Coordinates of C-alpha atoms in Angstrom, one line a residue:
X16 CA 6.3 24.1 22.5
X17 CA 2.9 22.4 22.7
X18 CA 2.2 19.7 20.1
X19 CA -0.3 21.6 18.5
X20 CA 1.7 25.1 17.9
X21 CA 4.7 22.2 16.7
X22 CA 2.3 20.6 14.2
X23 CA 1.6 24.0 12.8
X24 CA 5.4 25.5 12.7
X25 CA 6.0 21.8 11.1
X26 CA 3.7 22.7 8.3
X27 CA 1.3 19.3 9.4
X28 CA -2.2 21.1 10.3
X29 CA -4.0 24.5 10.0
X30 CA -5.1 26.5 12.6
X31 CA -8.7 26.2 11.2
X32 CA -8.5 21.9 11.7
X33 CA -6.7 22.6 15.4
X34 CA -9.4 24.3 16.5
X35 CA -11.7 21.6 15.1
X36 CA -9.5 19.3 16.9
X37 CA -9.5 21.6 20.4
X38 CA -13.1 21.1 20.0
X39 CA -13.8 17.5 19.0
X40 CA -11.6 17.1 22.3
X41 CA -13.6 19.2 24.6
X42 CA -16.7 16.1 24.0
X43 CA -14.3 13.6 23.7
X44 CA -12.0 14.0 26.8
X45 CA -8.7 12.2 24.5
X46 CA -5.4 13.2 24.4
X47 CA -4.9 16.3 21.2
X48 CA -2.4 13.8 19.9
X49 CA -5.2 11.2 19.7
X50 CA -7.8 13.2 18.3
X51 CA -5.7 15.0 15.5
X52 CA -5.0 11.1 14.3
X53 CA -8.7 10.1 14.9
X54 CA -9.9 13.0 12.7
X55 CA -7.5 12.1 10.4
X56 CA -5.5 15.5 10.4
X57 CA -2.0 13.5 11.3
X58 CA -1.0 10.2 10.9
X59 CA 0.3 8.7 14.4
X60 CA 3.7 8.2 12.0
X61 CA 3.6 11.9 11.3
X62 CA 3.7 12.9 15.2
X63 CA 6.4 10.3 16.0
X64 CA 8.6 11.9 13.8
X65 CA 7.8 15.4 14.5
X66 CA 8.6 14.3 18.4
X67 CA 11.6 12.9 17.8
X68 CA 12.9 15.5 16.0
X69 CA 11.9 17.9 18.6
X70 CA 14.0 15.3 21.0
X71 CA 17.2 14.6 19.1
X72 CA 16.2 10.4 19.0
X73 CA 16.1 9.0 15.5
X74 CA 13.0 7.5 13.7
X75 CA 12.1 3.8 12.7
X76 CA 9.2 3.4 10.6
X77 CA 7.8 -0.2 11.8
X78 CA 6.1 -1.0 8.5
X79 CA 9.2 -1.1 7.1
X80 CA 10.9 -2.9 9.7
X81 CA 11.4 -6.5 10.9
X82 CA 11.2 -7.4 14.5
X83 CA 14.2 -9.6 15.3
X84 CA 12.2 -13.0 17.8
X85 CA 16.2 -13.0 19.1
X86 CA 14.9 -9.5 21.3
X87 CA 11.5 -10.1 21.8
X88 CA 12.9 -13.5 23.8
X89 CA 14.8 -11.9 26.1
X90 CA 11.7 -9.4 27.1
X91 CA 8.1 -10.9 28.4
X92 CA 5.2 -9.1 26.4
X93 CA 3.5 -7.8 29.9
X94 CA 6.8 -6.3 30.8
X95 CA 7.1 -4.6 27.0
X96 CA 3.5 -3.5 27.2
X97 CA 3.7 -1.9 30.6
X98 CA 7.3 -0.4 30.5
X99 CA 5.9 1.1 26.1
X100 CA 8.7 -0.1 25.1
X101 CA 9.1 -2.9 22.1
X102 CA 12.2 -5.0 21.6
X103 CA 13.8 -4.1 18.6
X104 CA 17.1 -6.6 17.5
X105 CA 20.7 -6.8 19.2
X106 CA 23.8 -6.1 17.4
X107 CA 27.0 -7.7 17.6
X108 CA 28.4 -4.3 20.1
X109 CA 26.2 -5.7 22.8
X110 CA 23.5 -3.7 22.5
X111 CA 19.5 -3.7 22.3
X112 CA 17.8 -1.6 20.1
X113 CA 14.1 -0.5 21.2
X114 CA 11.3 1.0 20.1
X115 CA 9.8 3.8 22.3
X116 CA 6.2 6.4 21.8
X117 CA 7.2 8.7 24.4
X118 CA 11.3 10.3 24.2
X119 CA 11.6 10.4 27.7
X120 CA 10.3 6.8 28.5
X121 CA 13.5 6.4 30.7
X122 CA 12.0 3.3 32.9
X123 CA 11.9 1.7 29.3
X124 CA 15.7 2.1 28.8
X125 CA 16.8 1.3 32.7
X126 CA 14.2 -2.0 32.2
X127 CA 15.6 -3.5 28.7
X128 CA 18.9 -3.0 30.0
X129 CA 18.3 -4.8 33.5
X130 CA 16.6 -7.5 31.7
X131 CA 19.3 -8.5 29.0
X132 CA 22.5 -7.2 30.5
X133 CA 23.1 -4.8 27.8
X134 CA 23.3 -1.6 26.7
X135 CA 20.6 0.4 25.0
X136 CA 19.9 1.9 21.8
X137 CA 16.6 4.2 21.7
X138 CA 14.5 4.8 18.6
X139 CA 11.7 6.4 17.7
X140 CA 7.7 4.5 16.5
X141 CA 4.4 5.5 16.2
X142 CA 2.0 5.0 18.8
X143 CA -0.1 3.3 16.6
X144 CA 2.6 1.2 14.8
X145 CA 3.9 -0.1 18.3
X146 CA 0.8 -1.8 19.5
X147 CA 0.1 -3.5 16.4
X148 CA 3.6 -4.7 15.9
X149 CA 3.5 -5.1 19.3
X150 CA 0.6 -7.9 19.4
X151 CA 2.1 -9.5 16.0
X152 CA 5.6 -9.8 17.0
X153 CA 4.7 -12.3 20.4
X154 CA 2.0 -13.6 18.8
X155 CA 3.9 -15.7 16.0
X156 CA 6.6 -16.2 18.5
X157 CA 4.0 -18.5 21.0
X158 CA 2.0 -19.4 17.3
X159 CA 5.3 -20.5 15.3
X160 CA 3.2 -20.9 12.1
X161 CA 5.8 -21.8 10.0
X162 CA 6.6 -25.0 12.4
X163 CA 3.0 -26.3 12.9
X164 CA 2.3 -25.7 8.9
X165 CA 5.3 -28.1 8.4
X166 CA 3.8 -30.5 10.9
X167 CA 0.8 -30.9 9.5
X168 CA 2.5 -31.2 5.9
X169 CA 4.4 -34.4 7.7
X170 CA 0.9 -35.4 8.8
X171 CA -0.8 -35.5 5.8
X172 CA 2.3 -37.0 4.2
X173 CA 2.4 -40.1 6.2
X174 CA -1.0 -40.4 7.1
X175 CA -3.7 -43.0 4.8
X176 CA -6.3 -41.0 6.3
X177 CA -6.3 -37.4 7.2
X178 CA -8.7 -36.2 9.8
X179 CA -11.0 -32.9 9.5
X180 CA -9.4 -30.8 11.7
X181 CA -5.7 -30.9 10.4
X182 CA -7.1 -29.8 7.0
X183 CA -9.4 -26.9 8.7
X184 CA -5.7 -26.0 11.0
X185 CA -3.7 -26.1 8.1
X186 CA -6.1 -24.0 5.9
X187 CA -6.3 -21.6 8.7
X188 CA -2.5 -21.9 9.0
X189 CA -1.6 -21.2 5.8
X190 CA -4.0 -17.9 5.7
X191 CA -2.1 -16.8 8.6
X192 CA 0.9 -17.1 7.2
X193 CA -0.2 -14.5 4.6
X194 CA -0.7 -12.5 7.6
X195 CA 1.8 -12.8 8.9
X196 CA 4.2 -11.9 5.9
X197 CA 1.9 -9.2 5.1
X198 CA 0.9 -10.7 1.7
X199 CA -1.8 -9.2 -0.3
X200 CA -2.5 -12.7 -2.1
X201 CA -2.2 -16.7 -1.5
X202 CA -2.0 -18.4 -4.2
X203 CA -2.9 -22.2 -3.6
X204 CA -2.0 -23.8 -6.9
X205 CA -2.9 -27.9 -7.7
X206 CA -0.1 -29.7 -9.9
X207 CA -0.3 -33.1 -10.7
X208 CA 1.1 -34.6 -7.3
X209 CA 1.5 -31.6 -5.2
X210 CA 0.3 -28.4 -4.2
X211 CA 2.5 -25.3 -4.2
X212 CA 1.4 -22.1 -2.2
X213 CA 2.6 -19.0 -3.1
X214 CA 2.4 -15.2 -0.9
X215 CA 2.8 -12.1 -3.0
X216 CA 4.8 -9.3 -0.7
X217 CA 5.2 -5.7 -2.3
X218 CA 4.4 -7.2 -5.2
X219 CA 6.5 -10.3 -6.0
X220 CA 5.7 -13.9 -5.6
X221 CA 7.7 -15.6 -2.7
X222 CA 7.4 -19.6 -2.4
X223 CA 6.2 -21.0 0.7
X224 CA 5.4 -24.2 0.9
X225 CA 5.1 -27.9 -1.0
X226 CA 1.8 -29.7 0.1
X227 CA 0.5 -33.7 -0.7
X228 CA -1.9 -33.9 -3.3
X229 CA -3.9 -35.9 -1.5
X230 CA -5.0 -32.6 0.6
X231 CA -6.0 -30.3 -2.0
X232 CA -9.9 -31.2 -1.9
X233 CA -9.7 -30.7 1.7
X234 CA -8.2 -27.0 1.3
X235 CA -10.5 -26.3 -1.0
X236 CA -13.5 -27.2 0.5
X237 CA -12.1 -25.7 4.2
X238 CA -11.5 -22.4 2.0
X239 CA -15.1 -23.0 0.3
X240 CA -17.2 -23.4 3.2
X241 CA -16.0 -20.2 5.1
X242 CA -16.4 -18.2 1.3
X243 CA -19.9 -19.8 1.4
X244 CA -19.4 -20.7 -2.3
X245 CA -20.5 -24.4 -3.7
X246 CA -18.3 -27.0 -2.8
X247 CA -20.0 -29.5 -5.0
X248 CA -19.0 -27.3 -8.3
X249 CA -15.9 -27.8 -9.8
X250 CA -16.6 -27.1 -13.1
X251 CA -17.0 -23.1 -13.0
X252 CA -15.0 -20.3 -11.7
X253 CA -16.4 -19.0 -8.2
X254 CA -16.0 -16.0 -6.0
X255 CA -16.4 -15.2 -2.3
X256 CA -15.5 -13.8 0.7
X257 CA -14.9 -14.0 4.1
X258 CA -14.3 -12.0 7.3
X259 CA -10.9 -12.9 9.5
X260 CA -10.4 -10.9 12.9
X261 CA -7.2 -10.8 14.0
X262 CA -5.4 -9.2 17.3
X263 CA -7.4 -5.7 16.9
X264 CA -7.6 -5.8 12.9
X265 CA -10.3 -7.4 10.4
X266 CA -9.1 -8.9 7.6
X267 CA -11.3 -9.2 4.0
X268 CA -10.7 -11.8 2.4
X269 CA -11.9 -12.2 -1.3
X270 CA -11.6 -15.4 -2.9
X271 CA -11.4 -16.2 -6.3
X272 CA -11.5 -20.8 -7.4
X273 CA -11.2 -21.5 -11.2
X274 CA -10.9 -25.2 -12.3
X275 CA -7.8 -26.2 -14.3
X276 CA -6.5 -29.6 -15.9
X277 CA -5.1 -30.4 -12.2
X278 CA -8.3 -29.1 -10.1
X279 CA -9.4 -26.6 -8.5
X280 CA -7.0 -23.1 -8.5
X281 CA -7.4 -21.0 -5.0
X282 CA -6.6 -17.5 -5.0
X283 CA -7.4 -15.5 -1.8
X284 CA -6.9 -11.6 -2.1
X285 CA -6.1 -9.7 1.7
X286 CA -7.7 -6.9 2.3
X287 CA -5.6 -6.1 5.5
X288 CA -7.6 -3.3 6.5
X289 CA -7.0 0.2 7.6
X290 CA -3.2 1.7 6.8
X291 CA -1.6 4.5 8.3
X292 CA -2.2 7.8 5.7
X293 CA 0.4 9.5 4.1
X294 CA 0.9 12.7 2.4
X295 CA 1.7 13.3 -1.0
X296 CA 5.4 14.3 -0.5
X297 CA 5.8 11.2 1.2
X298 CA 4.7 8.9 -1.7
X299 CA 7.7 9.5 -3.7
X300 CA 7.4 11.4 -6.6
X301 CA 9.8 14.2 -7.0
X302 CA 9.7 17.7 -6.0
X303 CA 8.3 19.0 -9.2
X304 CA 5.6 16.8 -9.6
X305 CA 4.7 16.5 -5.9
X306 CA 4.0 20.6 -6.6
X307 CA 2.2 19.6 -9.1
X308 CA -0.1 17.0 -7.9
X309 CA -0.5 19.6 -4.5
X310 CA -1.5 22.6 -7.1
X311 CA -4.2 20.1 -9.2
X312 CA -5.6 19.0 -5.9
X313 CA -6.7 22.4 -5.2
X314 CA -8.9 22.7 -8.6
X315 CA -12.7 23.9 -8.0
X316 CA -13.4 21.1 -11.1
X317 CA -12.3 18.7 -13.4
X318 CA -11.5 15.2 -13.2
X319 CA -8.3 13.7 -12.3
X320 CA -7.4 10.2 -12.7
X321 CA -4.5 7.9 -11.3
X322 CA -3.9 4.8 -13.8
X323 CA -1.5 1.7 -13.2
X324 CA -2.3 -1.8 -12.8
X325 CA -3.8 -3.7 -9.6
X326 CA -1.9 -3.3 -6.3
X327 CA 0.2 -0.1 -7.8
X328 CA -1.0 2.4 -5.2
X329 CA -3.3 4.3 -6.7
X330 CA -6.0 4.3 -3.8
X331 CA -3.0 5.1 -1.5
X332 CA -2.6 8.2 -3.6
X333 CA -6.1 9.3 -4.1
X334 CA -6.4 9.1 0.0
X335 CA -3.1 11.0 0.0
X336 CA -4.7 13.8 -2.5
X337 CA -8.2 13.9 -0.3
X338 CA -5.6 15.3 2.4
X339 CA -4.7 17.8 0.4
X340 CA -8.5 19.3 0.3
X341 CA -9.5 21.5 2.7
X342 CA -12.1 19.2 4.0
X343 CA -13.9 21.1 6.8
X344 CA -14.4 23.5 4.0
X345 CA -16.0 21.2 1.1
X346 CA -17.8 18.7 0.9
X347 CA -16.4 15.3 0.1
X348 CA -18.1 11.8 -0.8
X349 CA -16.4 8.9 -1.8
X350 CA -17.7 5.2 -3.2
X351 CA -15.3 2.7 -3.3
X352 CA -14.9 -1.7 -3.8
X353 CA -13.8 -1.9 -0.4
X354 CA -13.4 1.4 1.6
X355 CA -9.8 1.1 2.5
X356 CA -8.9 3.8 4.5
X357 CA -11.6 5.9 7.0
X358 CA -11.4 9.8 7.1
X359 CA -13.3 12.0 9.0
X360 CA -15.7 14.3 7.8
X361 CA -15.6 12.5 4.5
X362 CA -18.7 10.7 3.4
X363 CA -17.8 7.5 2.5
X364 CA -19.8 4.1 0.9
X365 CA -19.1 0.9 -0.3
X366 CA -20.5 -0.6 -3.9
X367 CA -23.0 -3.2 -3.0
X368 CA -23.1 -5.6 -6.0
X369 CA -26.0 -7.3 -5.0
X370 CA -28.3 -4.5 -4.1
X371 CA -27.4 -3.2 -7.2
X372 CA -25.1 -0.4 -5.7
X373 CA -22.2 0.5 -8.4
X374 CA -20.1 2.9 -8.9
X375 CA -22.4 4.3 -11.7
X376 CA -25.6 4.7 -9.3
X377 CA -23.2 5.9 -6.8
X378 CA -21.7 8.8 -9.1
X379 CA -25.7 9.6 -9.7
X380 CA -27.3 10.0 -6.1
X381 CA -23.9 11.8 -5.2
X382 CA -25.0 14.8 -7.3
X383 CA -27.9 15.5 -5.2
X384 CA -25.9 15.2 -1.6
X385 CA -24.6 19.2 -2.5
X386 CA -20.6 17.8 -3.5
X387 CA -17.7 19.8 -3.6
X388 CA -15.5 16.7 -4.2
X389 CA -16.5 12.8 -5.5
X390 CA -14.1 10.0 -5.4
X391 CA -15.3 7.2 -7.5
X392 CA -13.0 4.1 -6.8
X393 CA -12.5 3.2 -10.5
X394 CA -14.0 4.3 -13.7
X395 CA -14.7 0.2 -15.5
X396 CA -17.7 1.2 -17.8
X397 CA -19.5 3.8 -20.2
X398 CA -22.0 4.8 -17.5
X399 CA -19.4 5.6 -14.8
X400 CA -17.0 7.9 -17.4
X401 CA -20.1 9.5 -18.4
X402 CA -21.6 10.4 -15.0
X403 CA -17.5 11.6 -13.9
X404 CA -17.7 14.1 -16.8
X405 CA -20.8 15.1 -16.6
X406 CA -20.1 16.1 -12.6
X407 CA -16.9 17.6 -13.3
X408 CA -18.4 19.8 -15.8
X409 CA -21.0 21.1 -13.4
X410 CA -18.4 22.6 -11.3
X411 CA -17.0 19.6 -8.9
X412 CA -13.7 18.1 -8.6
X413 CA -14.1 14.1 -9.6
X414 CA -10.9 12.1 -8.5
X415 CA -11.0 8.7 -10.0
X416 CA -9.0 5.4 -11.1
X417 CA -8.4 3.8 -14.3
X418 CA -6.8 0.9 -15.7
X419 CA -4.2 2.0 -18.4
X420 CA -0.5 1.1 -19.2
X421 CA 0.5 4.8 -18.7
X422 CA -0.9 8.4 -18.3
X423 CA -1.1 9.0 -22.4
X424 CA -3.0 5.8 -22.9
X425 CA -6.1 6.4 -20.4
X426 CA -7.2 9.1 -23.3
X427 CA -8.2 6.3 -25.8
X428 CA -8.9 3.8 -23.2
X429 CA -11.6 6.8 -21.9
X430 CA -12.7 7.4 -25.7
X431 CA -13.6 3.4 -25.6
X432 CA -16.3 4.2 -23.7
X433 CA -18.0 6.0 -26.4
X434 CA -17.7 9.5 -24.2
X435 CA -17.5 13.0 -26.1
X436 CA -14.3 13.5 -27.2
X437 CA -14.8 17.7 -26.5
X438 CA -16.4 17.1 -23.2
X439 CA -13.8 14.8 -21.9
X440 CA -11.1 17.3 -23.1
X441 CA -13.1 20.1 -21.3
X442 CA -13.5 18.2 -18.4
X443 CA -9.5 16.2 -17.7
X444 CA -7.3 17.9 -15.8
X445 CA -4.3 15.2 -15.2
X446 CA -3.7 11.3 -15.6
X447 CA -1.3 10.2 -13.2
X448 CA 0.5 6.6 -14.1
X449 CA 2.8 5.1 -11.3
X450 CA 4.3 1.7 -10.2
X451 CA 5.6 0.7 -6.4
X452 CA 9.2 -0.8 -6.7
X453 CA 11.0 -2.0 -4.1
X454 CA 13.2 0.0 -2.0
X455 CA 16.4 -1.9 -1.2
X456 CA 17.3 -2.9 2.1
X457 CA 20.2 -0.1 3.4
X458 CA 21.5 -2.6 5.4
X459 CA 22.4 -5.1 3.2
X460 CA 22.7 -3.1 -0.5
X461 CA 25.9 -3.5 -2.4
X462 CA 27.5 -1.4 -4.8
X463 CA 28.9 -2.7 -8.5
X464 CA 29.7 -1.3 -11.9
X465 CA 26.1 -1.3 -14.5
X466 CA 26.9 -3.8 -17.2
X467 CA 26.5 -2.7 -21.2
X468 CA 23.4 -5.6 -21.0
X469 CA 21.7 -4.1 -18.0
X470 CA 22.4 -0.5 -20.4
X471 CA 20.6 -1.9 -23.0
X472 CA 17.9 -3.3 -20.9
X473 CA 17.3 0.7 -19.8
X474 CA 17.3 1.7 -23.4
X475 CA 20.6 3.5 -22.5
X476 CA 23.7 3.8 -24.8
X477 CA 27.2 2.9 -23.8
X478 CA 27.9 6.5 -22.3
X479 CA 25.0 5.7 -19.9
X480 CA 22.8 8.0 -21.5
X481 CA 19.3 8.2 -21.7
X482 CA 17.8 9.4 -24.6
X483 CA 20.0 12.3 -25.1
X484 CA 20.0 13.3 -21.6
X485 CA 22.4 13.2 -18.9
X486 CA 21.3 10.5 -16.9
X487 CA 24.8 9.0 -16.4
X488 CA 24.7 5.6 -15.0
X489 CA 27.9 4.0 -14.6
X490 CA 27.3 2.4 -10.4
X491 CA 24.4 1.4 -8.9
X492 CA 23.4 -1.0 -6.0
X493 CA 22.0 -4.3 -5.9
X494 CA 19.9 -6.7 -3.7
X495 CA 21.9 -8.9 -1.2
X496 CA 19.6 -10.4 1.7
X497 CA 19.8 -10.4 5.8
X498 CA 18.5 -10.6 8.7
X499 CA 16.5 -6.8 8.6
X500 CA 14.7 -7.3 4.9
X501 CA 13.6 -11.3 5.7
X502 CA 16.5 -12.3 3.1
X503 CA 15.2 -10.4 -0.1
X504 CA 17.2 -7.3 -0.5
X505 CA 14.5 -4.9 0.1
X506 CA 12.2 -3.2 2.8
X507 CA 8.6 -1.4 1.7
X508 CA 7.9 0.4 -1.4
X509 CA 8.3 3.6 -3.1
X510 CA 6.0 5.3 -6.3
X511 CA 7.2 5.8 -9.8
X512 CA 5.1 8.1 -11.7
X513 CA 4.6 10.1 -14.4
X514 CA 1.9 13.0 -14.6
X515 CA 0.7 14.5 -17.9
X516 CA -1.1 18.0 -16.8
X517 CA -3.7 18.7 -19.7
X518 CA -3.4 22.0 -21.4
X519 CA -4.6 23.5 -24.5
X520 CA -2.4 21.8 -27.0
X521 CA -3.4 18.7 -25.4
X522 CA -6.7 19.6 -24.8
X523 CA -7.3 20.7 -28.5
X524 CA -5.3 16.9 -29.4
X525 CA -8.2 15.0 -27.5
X526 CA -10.7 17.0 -29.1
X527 CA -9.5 16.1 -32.8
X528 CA -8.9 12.7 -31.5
X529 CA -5.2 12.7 -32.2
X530 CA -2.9 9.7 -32.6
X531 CA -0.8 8.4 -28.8
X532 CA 1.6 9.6 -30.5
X533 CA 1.1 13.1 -30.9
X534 CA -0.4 13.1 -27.4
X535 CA 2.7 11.9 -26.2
X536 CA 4.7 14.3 -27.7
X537 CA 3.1 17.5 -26.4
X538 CA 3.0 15.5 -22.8
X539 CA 6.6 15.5 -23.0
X540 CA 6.9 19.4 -24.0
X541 CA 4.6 20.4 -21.6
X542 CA 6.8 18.7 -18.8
X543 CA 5.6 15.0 -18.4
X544 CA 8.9 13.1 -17.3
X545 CA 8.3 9.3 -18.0
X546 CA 7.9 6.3 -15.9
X547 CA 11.2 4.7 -17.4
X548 CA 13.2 8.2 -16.4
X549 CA 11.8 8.4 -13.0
X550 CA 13.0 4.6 -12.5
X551 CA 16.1 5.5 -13.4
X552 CA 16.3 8.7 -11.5
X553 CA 14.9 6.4 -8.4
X554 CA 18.1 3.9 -9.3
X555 CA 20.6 7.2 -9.5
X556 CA 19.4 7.9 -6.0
X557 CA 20.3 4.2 -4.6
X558 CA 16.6 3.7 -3.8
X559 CA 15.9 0.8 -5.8
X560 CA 17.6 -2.2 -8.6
X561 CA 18.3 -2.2 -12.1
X562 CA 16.2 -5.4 -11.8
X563 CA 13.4 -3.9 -10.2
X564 CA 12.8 -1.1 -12.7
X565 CA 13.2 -3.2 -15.8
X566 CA 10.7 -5.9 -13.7
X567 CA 7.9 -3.0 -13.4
X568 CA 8.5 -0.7 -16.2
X569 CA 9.0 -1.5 -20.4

């Protein structure tokens, strides 16, 4: 079967975007496969998989896998590259995994097997996924970063004075390290004789290194100078931002200083760029409300809003939704603070603070572009929730975001922007709340009998029950470390959510300007399952820790 007719029976495109596709190809002179990811109607992940089902070879998802530098030793990168073939790990049966795009890349097995005397274990990647882990993987094993970071901390450590270029290498070094654990913030924070530097990964700190004092101004003005903020201040909080290429992806940076009792606190935000797509089943809500997120999607108008605090996924989802719409069809403009992710045939902008460009003026001049669909990146004022309503009133379909504990509580924290109470209960259709928890590692989890305090912690009884219903919990799994998940316990992330569909009841509760309470309640009757009982569901299911539901969710 061609890829195209597979797509289809696999439920992944239309016939009306396949012949979009056939045609965009016709100029183009790419590969279908290519052109269907270019376009944005598959993810490279999304043909991999469909491929390997269609060849009996099981799947590896590389974002949520770690390269073992034992493999890629025993293979030269030019060899790798022109065989298409990446070196996964070996196991203790004397055999090397790989990574293959194409199921019948036979040279590729025939060459790892030459190469390392052993037998060989074929998987599954993206096309996409394998040159970029491709490049990173040999790059950090010629660059060790962690080594020449420790180098230069000896350096500075023994050294009276300290020369401008181990700063600028260490600075550079220690951004790179973010990089390369695939951080979304370094934390450089001044104590009174050291400085410590911290990486968040999915979402948790992780320590990295312990730095001489006596290099802090030195960091901080490296890290100043390419933000082009004011290295003389030290007195006020700064922000800035700078550009880092790297292999074939740019890197944002945004960078935040504020002074404190021990000098000057660094904070760099990575923006790494843009990530693979993925549809809404695959964000992992459940069955129900993945129907009912799909259903919502397809409104002519209304606004729907995604809450949940920084880094929780929300643009992810949003992106994930836009999928859902029949884009060739309507018309779709987004404004976002940055653009993450690039779709075809979706207009999208970027807020430009300093040419006045926000999200409100945005939301305005998007009105006269003839909109079927607006996605405005967050709704942070009076002006913005005012120009959603007022568009999703006139018969559009306004997806937004908006900072709120959970799906009841972005009601009052809309009203605090002095909008209409009967408007904005004409106009919501849904407030989705979600978290990303860690999955656990399935190499490495271990099971063990739930303790009465980790019961308690749940707000379950001794019967394991939650609230009355039968969410018996008596095992679950736990976090143990190895080689695959970098010693934590856990690989990538997974969503927790909760969606509260307005109907009448609640509708009519906005209107009066009803207590949380009450709101609550008819949520719950009208289906909402909380966040805390889809964590639990997500820990019945041997996804994910006690310790990580009870870290993310009150």
């Amino acid at each position: 079967m061609k890829l195209g007719e597979l797509l289809k029976v696999k439920g992944l495109i239309t016939e009306d975007r396949l012949q979009v596709a056939l045609a965009y190809q016709k100029i183009t002179d790419t590969l279908l496969g290519d052109t269907l990811i270019k376009l944005g109607f598959v993810s490279s992940r999304e043909i991999a998989e469909t491929l390997a089902v269609q060849a009996g070879v099981p799947f590896i998802d590389l974002s949520e896998y770690t390269v073992s530098e034992e493999a890629i030793r025993l293979i030269p990168k030019d060899i790798a590259e022109k065989s298409d073939f990446i070196p996964l790990r070996l196991t203790d049966d004397n055999y090397i995994e790989i990574g293959v795009t194409n199921p019948s890349n036979i040279h590729a097995l025939d060459t790892a097997s030459k190469l390392t005397g052993r037998k060989t274990r074929v998987f599954m990647i993206d096309s996409v996924g394998f040159h970029e882990t491709l490049e990173r993987a040999y790059f950090f094993l010629d660059n060790p970063i962690q080594l020449l970071i420790s180098a230069a901390i000896n350096e500075i450590k023994t050294s009276h004075e300290l020369p401008a270029t181990t700063i600028a290498d260490l600075t550079q070094n220690l951004i790179m390290e973010g990089v390369r654990r695939k951080a979304t913030d370094i934390h450089i924070n001044p104590s009174s004789d050291t400085i410590s530097i911290f990486y968040r990964v999915d979402g948790v700190l992780q320590y990295g290194f312990c730095i001489n004092k006596s290099a802090h101004n030195g960091i901080v003005s490296r890290i100043k100078v390419m933000s082009m903020l004011d290295i003389s201040e030290k007195r006020l909080p700064q922000d800035g931002s700078f550009s880092l290429p790297f292999l074939n992806t740019k890197y944002e940076m945004r960078v935040s200083s504020i002074p404190t009792i021990y000098g000057e606190n660094i904070v760099i935000r990575v923006l790494a760029g843009t990530g693979q797509l993925v549809r809404l089943e695959r964000l992992g809500f459940d069955s129900d409300n993945t129907d009912r997120l799909q259903t919502l999607f397809q409104k002519p108008y209304g606004i729907i809003l995604v809450s949940g605090p920084t880094g929780s996924g929300k643009t992810t989802t949003l992106y994930a939704a836009l999928r859902e719409i029949n884009m060739i069809e309507r018309n779709v403009l987004t404004v976002e603070d940055p653009v993450e992710y690039k779709l075809s045939f979706v207009k999208q902008t970027s807020v430009n603070r300093k040419a006045g460009y926000d999200f409100a003026l945005a939301g305005r001049s998007f009105m006269r572009q003839d909109p079927d669909v607006m996605l405005l990146g967050e709704i942070r004022d009076e002006e913005t929730a005012k120009i959603a309503i007022r568009a999703s009133i006139s018969g559009h379909l306004v997806l937004s975001t908006i900072h709120s504990n959970d799906a009841v509580t972005s009601v009052p924290r809309l009203m605090d922007f002095d909008v209409d109470k009967f408007l904005l209960s004409s106009s919501l259709l849904a407030v989705i709340a979600q978290r990303l928890v860690r999955k656990l590692c399935n190499c490495c989890k271990e099971e063990y009998t739930v303790s009465e305090k980790e019961l308690i912690q749940l707000s379950l009884d001794g019967n394991g029950k939650f609230r009355g219903d039968a969410l018996i919990l008596e095992t679950a799994y736990r976090a143990k470390g190895c080689k695959i998940c970098n010693n934590t316990g856990y690989v990538g992330r997974t969503v927790v959510g909760e969606i509260m569909v307005v109907n009448d009841a609640i509708k009519e509760l906005i209107s009066e300007g009803a207590s949380i309470t009450r709101l609550k309640e008819e949520a719950l009757n009208n289906g909402m399952v909380p966040l805390k009982t889809s964590g639990i569901e997500k820990i019945r299911q041997n996804l994910t820790s006690i310790e990580e539901i009870v870290r993310l969710i009150n």
